[in-house]
Coordinates of C-alpha atoms in Angstrom, one line a residue:
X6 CA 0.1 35.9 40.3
X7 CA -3.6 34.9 41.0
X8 CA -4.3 36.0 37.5
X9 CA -1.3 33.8 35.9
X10 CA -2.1 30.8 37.7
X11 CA -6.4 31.0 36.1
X12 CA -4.6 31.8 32.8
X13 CA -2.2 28.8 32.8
X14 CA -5.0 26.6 34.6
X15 CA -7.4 27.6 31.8
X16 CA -4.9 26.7 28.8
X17 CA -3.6 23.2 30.5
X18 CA -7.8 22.8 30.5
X19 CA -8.2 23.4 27.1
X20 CA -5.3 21.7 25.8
X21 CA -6.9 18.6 27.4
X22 CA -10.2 19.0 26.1
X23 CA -8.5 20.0 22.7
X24 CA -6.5 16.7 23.1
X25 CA -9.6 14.6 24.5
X26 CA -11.6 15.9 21.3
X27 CA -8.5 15.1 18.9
X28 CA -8.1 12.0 20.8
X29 CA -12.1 10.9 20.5
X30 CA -12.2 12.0 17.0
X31 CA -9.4 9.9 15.9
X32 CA -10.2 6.5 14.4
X33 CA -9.6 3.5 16.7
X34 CA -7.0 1.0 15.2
X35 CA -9.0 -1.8 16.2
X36 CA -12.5 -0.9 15.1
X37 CA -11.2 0.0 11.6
X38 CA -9.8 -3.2 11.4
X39 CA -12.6 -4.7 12.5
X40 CA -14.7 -2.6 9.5
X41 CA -12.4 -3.5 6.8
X42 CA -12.1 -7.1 8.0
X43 CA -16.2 -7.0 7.9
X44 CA -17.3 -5.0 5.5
X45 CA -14.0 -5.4 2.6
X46 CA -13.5 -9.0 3.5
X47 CA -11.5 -10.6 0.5
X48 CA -10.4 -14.4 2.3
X49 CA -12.8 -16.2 0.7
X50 CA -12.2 -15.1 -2.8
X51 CA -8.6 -15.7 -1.9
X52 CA -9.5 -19.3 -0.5
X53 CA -11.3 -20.1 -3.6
X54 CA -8.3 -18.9 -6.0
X55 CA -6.1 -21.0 -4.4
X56 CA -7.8 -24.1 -4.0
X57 CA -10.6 -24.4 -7.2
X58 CA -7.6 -22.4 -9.5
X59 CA -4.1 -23.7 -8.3
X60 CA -5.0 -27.0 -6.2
X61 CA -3.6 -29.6 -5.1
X62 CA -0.1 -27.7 -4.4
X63 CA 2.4 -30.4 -3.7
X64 CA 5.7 -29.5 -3.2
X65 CA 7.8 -29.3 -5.7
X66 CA 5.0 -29.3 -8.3
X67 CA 4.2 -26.8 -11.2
X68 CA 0.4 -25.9 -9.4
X69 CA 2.5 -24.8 -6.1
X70 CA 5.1 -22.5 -7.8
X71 CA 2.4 -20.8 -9.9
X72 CA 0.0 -20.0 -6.8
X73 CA 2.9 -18.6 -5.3
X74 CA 3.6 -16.5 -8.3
X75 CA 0.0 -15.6 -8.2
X76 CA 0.1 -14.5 -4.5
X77 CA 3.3 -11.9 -5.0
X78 CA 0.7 -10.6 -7.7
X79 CA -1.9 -10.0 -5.9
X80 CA -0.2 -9.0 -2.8
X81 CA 1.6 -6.1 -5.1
X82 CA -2.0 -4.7 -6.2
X83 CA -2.9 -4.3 -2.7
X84 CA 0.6 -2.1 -2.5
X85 CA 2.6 -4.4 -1.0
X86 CA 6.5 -4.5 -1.6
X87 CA 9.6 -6.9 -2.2
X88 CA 7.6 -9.6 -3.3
X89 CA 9.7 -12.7 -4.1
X90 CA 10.0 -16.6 -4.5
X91 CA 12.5 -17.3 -2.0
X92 CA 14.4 -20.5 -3.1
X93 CA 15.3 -23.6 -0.8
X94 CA 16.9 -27.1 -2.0
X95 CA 14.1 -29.8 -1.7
X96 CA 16.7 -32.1 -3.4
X97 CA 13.6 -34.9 -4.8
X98 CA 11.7 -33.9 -8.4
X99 CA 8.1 -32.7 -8.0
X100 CA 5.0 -34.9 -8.8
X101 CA 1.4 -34.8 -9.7
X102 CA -1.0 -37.2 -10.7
X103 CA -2.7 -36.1 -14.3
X104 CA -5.5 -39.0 -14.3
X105 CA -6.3 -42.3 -12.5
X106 CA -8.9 -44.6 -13.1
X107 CA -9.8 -48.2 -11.6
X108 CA -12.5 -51.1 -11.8
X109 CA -13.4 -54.2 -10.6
X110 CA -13.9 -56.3 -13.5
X111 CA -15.7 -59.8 -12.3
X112 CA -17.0 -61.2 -10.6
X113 CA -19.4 -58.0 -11.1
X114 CA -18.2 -54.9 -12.6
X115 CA -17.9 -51.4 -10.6
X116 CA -16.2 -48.2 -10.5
X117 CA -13.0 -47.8 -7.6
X118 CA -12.7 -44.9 -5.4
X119 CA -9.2 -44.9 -4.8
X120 CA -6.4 -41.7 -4.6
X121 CA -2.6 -42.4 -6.4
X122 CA 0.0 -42.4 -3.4
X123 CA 2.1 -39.7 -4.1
X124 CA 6.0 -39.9 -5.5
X125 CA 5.0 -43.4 -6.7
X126 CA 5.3 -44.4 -10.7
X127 CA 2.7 -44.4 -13.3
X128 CA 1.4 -47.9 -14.3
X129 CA 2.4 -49.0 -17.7
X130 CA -0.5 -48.3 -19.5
X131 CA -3.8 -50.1 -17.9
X132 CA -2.6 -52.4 -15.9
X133 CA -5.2 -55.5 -15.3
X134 CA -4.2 -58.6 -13.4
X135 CA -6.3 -60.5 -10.3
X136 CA -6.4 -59.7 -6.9
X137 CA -4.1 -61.6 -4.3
X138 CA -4.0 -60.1 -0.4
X139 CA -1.1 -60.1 1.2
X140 CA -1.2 -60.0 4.9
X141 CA 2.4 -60.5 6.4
X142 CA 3.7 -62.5 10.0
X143 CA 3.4 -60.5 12.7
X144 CA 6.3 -59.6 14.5
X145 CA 8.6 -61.2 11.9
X146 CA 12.3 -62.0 11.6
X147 CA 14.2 -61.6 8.1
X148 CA 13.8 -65.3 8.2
X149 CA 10.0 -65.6 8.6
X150 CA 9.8 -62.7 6.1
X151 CA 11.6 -64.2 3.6
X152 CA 9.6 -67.9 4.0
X153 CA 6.6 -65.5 3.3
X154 CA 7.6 -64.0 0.8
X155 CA 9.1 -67.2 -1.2
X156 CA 5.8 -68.5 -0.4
X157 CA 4.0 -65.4 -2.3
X158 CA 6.2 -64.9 -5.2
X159 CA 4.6 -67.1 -8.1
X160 CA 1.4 -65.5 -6.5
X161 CA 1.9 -62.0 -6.9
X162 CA 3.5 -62.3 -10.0
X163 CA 1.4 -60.0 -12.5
X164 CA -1.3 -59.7 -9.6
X165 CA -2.8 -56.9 -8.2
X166 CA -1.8 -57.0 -4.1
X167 CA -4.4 -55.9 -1.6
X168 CA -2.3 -55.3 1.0
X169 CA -3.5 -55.9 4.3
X170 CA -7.0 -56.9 5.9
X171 CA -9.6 -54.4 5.7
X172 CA -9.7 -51.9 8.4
X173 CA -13.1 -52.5 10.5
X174 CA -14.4 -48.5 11.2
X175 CA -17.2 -49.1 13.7
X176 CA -19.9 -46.1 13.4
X177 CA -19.0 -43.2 15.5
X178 CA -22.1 -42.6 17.6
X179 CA -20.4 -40.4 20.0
X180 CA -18.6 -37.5 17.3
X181 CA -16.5 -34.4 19.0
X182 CA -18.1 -31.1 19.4
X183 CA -17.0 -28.8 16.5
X184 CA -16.6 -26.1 19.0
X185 CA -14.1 -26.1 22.0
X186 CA -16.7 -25.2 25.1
X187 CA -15.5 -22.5 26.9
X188 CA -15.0 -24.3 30.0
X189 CA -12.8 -26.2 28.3
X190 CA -10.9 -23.9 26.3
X191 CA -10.3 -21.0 28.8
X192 CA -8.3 -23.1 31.7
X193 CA -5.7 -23.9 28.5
X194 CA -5.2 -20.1 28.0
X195 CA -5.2 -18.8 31.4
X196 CA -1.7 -18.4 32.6
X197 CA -3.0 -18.7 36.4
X198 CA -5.2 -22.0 35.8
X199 CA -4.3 -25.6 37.4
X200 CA -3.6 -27.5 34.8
X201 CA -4.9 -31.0 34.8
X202 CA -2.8 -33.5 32.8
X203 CA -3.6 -34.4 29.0
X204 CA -4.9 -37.1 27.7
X205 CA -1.8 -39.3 27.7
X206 CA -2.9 -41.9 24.7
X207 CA -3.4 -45.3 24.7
X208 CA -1.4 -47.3 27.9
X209 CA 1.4 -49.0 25.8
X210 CA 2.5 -52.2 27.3
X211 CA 6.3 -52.8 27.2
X212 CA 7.0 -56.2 25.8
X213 CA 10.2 -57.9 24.9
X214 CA 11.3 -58.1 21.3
X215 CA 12.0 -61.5 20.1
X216 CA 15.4 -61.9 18.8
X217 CA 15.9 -60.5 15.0
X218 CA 12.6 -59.1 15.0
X219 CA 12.1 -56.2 12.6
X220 CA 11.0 -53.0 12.8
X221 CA 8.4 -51.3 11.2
X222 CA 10.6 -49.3 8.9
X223 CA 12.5 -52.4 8.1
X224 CA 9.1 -54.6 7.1
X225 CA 8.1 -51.8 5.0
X226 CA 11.4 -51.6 2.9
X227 CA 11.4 -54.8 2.9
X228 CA 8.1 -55.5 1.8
X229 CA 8.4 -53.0 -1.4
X230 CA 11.5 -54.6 -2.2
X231 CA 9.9 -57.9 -2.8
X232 CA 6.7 -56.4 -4.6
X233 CA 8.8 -54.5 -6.9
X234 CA 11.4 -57.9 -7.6
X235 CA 8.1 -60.1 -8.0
X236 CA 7.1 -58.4 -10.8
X237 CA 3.4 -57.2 -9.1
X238 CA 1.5 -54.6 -11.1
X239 CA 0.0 -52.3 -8.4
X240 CA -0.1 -52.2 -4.7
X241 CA -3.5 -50.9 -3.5
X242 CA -3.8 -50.0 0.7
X243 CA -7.0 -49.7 2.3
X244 CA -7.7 -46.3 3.4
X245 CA -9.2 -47.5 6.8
X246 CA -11.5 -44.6 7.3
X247 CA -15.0 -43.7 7.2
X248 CA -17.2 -42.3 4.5
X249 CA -14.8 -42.8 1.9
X250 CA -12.0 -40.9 3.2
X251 CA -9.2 -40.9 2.0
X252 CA -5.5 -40.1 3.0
X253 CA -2.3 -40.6 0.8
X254 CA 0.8 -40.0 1.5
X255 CA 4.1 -40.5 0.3
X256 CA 5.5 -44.4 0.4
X257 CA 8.3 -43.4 3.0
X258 CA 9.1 -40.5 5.1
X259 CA 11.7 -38.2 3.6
X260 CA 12.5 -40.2 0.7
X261 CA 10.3 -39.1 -2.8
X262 CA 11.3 -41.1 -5.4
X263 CA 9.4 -42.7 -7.7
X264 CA 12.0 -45.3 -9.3
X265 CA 11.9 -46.6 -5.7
X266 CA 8.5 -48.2 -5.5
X267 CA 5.8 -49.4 -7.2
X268 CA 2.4 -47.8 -8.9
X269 CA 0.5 -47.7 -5.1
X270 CA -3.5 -46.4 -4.7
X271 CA -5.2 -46.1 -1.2
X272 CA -8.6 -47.6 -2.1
X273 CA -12.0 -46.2 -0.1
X274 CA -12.5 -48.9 3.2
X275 CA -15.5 -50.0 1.6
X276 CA -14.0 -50.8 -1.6
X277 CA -11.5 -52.6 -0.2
X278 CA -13.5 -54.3 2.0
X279 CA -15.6 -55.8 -0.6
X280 CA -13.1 -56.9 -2.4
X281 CA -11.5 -59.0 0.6
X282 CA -15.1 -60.3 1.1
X283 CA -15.4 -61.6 -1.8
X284 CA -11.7 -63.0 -2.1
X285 CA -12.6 -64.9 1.2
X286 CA -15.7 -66.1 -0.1
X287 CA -14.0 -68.0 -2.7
X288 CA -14.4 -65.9 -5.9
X289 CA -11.9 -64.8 -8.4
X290 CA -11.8 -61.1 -8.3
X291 CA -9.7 -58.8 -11.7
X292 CA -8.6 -55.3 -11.6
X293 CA -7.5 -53.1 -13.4
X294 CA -5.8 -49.4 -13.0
X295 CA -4.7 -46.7 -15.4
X296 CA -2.7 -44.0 -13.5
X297 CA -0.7 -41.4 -15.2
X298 CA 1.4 -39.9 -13.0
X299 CA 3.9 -36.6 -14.7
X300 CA 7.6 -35.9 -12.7
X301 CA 9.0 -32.2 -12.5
X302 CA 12.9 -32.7 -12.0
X303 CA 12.8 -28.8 -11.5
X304 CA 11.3 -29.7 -8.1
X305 CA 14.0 -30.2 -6.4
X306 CA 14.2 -26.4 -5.6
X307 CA 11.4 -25.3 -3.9
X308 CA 10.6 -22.0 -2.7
X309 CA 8.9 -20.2 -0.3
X310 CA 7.0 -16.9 -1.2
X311 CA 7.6 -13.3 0.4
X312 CA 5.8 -10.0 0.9
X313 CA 6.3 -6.9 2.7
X314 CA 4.7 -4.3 4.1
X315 CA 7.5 -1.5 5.1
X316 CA 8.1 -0.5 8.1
X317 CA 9.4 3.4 9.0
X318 CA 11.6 4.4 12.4
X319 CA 12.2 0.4 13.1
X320 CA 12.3 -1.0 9.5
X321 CA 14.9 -3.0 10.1
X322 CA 13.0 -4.7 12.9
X323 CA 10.8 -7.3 11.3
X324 CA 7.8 -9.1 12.6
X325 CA 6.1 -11.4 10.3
X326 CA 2.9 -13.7 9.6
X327 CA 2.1 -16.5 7.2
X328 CA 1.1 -20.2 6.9
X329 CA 2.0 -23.2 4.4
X330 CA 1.2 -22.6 0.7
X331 CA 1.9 -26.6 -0.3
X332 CA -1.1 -29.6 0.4
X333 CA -1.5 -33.0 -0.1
X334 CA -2.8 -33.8 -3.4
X335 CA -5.9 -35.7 -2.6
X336 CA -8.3 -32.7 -2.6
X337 CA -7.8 -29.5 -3.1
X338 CA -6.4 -28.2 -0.2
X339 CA -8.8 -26.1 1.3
X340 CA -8.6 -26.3 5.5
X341 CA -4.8 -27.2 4.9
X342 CA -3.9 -24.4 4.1
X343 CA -5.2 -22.2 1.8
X344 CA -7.3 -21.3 4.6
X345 CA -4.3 -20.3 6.7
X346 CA -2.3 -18.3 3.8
X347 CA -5.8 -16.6 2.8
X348 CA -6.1 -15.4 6.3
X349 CA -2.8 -14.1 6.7
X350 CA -2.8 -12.7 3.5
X351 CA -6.3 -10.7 4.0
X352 CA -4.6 -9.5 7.4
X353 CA -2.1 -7.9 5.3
X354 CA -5.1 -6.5 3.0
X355 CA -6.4 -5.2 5.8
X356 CA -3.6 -2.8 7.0
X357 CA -2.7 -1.9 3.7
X358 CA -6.4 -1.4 2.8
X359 CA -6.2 1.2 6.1
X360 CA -3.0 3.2 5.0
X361 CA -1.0 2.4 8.3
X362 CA 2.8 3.0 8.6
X363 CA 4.0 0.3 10.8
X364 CA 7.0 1.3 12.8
X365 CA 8.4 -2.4 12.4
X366 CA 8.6 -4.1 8.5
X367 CA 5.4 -6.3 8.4
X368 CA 6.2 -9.5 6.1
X369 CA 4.5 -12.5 4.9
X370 CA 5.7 -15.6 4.4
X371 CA 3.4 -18.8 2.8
X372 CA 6.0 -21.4 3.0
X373 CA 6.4 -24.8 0.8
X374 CA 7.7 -28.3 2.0
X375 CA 5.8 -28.3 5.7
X376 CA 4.0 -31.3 4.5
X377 CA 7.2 -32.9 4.3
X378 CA 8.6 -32.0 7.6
X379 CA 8.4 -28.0 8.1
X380 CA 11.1 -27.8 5.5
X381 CA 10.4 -24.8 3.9
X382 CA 10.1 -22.8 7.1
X383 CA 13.1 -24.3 8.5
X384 CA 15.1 -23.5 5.5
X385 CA 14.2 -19.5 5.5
X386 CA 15.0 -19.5 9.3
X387 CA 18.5 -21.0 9.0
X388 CA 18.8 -18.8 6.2
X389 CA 18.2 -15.4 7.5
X390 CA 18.1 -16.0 11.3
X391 CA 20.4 -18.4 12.2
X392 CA 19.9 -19.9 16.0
X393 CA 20.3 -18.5 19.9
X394 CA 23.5 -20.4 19.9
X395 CA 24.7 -18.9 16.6
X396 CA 22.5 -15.9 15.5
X397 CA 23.0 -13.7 12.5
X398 CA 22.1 -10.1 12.9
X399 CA 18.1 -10.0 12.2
X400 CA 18.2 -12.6 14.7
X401 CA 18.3 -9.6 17.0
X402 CA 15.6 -7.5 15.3
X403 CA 12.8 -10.2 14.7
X404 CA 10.2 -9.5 16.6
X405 CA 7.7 -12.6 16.0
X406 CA 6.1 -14.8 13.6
X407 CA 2.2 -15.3 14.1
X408 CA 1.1 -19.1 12.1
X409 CA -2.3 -19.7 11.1
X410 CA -2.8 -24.0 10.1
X411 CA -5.1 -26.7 11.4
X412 CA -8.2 -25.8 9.6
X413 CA -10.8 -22.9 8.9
X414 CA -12.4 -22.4 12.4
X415 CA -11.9 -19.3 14.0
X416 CA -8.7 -18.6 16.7
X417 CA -9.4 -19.0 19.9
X418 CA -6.2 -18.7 21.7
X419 CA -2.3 -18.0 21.4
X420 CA 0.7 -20.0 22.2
X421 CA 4.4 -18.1 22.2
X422 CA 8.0 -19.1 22.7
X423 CA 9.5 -17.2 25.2
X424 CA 9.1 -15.6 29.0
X425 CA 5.7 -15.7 30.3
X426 CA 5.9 -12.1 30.0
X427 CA 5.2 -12.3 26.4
X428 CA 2.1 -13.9 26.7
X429 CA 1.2 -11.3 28.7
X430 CA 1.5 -8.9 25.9
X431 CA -0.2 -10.9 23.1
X432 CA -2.7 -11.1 26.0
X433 CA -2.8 -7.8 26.2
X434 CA -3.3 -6.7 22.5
X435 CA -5.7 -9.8 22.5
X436 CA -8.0 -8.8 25.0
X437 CA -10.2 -6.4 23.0
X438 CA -11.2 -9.2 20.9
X439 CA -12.5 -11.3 23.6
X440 CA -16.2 -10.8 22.1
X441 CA -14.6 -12.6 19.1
X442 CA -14.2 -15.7 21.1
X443 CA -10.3 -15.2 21.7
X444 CA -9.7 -16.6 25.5
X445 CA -5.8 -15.3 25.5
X446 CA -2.2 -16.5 25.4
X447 CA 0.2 -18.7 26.9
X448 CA 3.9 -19.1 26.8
X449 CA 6.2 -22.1 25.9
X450 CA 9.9 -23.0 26.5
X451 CA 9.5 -26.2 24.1
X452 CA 12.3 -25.9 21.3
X453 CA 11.0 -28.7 19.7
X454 CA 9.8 -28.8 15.6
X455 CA 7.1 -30.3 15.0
X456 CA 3.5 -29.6 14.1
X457 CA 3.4 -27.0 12.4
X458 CA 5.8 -23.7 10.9
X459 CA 6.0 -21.3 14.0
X460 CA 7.6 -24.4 15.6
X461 CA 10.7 -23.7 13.6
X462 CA 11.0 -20.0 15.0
X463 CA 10.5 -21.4 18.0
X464 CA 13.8 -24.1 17.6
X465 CA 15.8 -21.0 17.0
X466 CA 15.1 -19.5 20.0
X467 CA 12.8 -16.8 18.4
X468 CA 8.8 -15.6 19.3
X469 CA 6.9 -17.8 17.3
X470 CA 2.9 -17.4 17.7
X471 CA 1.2 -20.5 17.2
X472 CA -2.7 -19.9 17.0
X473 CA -5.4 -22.8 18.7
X474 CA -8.6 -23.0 16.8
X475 CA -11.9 -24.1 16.9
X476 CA -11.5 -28.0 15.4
X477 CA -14.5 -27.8 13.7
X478 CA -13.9 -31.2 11.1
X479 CA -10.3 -30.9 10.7
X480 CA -9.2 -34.0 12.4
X481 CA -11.8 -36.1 12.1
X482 CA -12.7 -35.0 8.2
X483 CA -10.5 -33.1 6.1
X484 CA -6.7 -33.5 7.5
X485 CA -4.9 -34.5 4.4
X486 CA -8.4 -36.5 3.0
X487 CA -10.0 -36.4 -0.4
X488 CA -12.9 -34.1 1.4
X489 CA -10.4 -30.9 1.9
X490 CA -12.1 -28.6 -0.1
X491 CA -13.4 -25.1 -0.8
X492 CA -16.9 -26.7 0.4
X493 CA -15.4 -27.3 3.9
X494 CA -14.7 -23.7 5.0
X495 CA -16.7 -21.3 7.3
X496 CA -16.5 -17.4 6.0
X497 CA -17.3 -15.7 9.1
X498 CA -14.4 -17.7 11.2
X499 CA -11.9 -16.6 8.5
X500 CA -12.9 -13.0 9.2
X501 CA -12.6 -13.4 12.8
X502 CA -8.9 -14.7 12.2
X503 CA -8.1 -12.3 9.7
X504 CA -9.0 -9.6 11.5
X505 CA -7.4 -10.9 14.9
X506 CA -4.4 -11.8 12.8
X507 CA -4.5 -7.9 11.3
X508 CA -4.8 -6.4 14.9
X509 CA -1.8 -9.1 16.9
X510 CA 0.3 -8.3 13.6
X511 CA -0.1 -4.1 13.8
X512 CA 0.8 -3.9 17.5
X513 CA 4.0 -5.9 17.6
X514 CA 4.9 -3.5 14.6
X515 CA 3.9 -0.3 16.0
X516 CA 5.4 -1.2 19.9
X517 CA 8.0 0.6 21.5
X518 CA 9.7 -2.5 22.6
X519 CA 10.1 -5.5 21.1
X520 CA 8.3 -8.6 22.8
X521 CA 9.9 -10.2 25.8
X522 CA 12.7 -12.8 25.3
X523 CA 14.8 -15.6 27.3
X524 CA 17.9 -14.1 28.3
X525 CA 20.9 -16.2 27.0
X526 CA 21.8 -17.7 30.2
X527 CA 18.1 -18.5 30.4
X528 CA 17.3 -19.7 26.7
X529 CA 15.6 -23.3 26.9
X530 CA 18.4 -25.8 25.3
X531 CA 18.0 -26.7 21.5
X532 CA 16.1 -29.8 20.5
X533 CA 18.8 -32.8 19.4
X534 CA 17.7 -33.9 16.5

């Protein structure tokens, strides 16, 4: 008996070591994907493609269907499967402006620097006329509108209207840090911290509405209305920013239609600017504009793009990553978002580049239409997923959906819908890449949309995975602005999300359980809308 007990004691031993040895020998998941990420790294190649090749990407345009096409392609060389264009109804036409010019002509001649507001018309060949400004009432009735206005028509007939006074931009001697300090950023990720309360914004003071006063949606319409009745040629706005940044958007929320308005440029604050001065200081001022602006009636279906990795024992459990493909058209649209599909993309690289066999399907989604209210995202989740309250079946075997926006610094923390219990697992699977600068993960009950595309996951009632990042110039240079470009973008910080990306994305796939949810009867209530 002595003599069986050494002999089995000796073979449990050395089926230990023999697993220790196998064990130590075999490759950790997270170090290779740190050596791939590192040595391999493709983002910024991909970065470059889609900005310098296909940008701007506006929705609905010809430049964003083609860098999705692109991205299927390139996603299938690295052996990926079931890449598609996912269609969604966007229901306006698509729009890009081919070529703009504009000058002051007298009193002394110069060069604008202006950006075409998008969805707005073409002008009529070059359209040259003098400046008038137009500054409204404040707080107006229909009545004192419409005494302004019939005091303004002869004016603006054939004029150019500056619209507005001049924005004053004092100098900024105080900028934010580029980095979020640790002590700042660590309380907002540690599940156990007292939380101090947020900035609230500015104290708004309630004041009573004079009777018949309009709104601001209602002085807008309004105001287009008469410019486009009066015969003006173009509206110009002052961008109101520093350094000649500019942002343009479309001339009213959720409405694209160029028969609507009126050829519309956001001017650079100090062209506009000198213009009023000189207005004010009693001189004549002439402009003129040529904008060219084409319109894609195809536009009105969208479509967002699709890739998979395929999963093995759980392939019909999905867990997926991605970004928005589509930009605003004034740059390029490097920080928003090519930097967030090229990361997501390159995590994808990265796993197929290793040879792993996820448990789970991995899939990649770039979406179209967030610029214009997460639509894209919102469609494809409606789509295929449905809502707690009325689920379809892969409601039940989705298993997250990591988004990477907001610029090209590097991710620094995690935010998920659902039971605090799930942070602790992205926390978990985070932790090894604390050296990276990731401080961890929180949870959130908010159902609301807004922000960004995880956001409409998380209105479902599904995991989404927003990711916090290092500002770096997002907000206070290259959101939506003429500047967003490939020149704007930090290499090693899109390796660093990449890889983190790579490494969140493989252990939700390869998991025995599926990340922790809100039971029904504890499921946050929906968002009215």
């Amino acid at each position: 008996m002595k003599k069986l007990r050494t002999l089995v004691s000796s073979f449990l031993a050395a089926s230990i070591l023999l697993s220790s040895g196998a064990f130590a020998q075999a490759p950790d998941i997270n170090a290779r994907i740190r050596e791939e990420g590192t040595k391999n790294s493709q983002v910024v190649k991909l970065v470059q493609t889609l900005t310098d090749v296909y940008g701007p990407r506006l929705t609905g345009s010809p430049k964003l269907k083609a860098s999705g096409e692109w991205a299927i392609r390139q996603m299938a060389e690295w052996g990926m499967k079931n890449g598609a264009l996912e269609p969604w109804e966007f229901g306006w036409p698509g729009w890009e402006n081919e070529r703009a010019s504009g000058h002051m002509l007298s009193p002394v001649a110069s060069p604008l620097v202006f950006e075409v507001l998008a969805w707005t018309p073409s002008t009529n060949g070059v359209a040259k006329g003098k400046a008038v400004q137009m500054i409204i009432p404040d707080r107006p009735t229909q009545a004192e509108l419409d005494t302004y206005f019939a005091s303004m028509r002869e004016k603006v007939r054939g004029a150019i209207v500056m619209y507005g006074d001049p924005a004053r931009v004092p100098v900024n001697l105080n900028p934010p840090p580029k980095r979020i300090p640790d002590e700042l950023i660590k309380p907002r990720f540690d599940p156990n911290a007292q939380r101090q309360p947020g900035p609230q914004g500015p104290i708004m003071i309630d004041r009573e509405a004079k009777p018949g006063e309009l709104n601001g949606t209602q002085i807008s319409q309004a105001v287009n209305k008469f410019l486009m009745e009066s015969g003006v040629l173009v509206r110009v706005n002052d961008a109101g920013r520093e350094h000649g940044q500019i942002r343009a958007f479309s001339p009213f929320r959720g409405e694209y239609d160029p028969a609507k308005t009126l050829p519309t440029v956001v001017l650079r604050n100090e062209d506009f600017g000198r213009i009023i001065r000189l207005m004010k200081g009693g001189r004549d001022v002439e402009l003129e504009f040529d904008i060219k602006n084409s319109i894609y009636p195809e536009g009105k279906t969208a479509y967002n793009v699709v890739s998979e990795i395929p999963g093995t024992d759980k392939a019909d459990e999905v867990v997926m990553l991605g970004g928005h493909l589509d930009s605003w058209h004034a740059a390029t649209g490097a920080t928003d978002n090519a930097t967030g599909c090229a990361i997501m993309m390159e995590a994808a690289r990265i796993l197929t580049a290793l040879g792993v066999k996820p448990r789970r399907t991995i899939r990649v989604a770039l979406w179209s239409g967030e610029e214009q209210g997460l639509l894209g995202s919102q469609a494809y989740v409606a789509k295929h997923f449905g809502t707690a309250e009325s689920p379809k079946p892969a409601w039940f075997k989705f298993n997250g959906y990591i988004n990477h926006d907001s610029g090209t610094g590097r991710i620094r923390g995690l935010t998920v819908f659902g039971p605090p219990e799930a942070a602790d697992e992205l926390r978990r699977v985070g932790a090894p890449f604390a050296d990276m600068n990731l401080v961890g993960a929180i949870s959130t009950t908010s159902r609301n949309v807004g922000g960004t595309d995880h956001t409409s996951f998380n209105a479902a009632g599904l995991p989404g995975i927003g990711t916090a990042l290092d500002p770096i110039e997002y907000g206070t240079h290259t959101w939506h602005t003429n500047l967003d470009t490939f020149e704007r973008i930090i290499p090693e910080d899109l390796q660093q999300s990449a890889i983190v990306a790579a490494a969140i994305v493989y252990h939700l796939a390869m998991a025995d359980e599926m990340l922790p949810r809100f039971p029904a009867d504890k499921m946050p209530p929906p968002v009215r809308r």
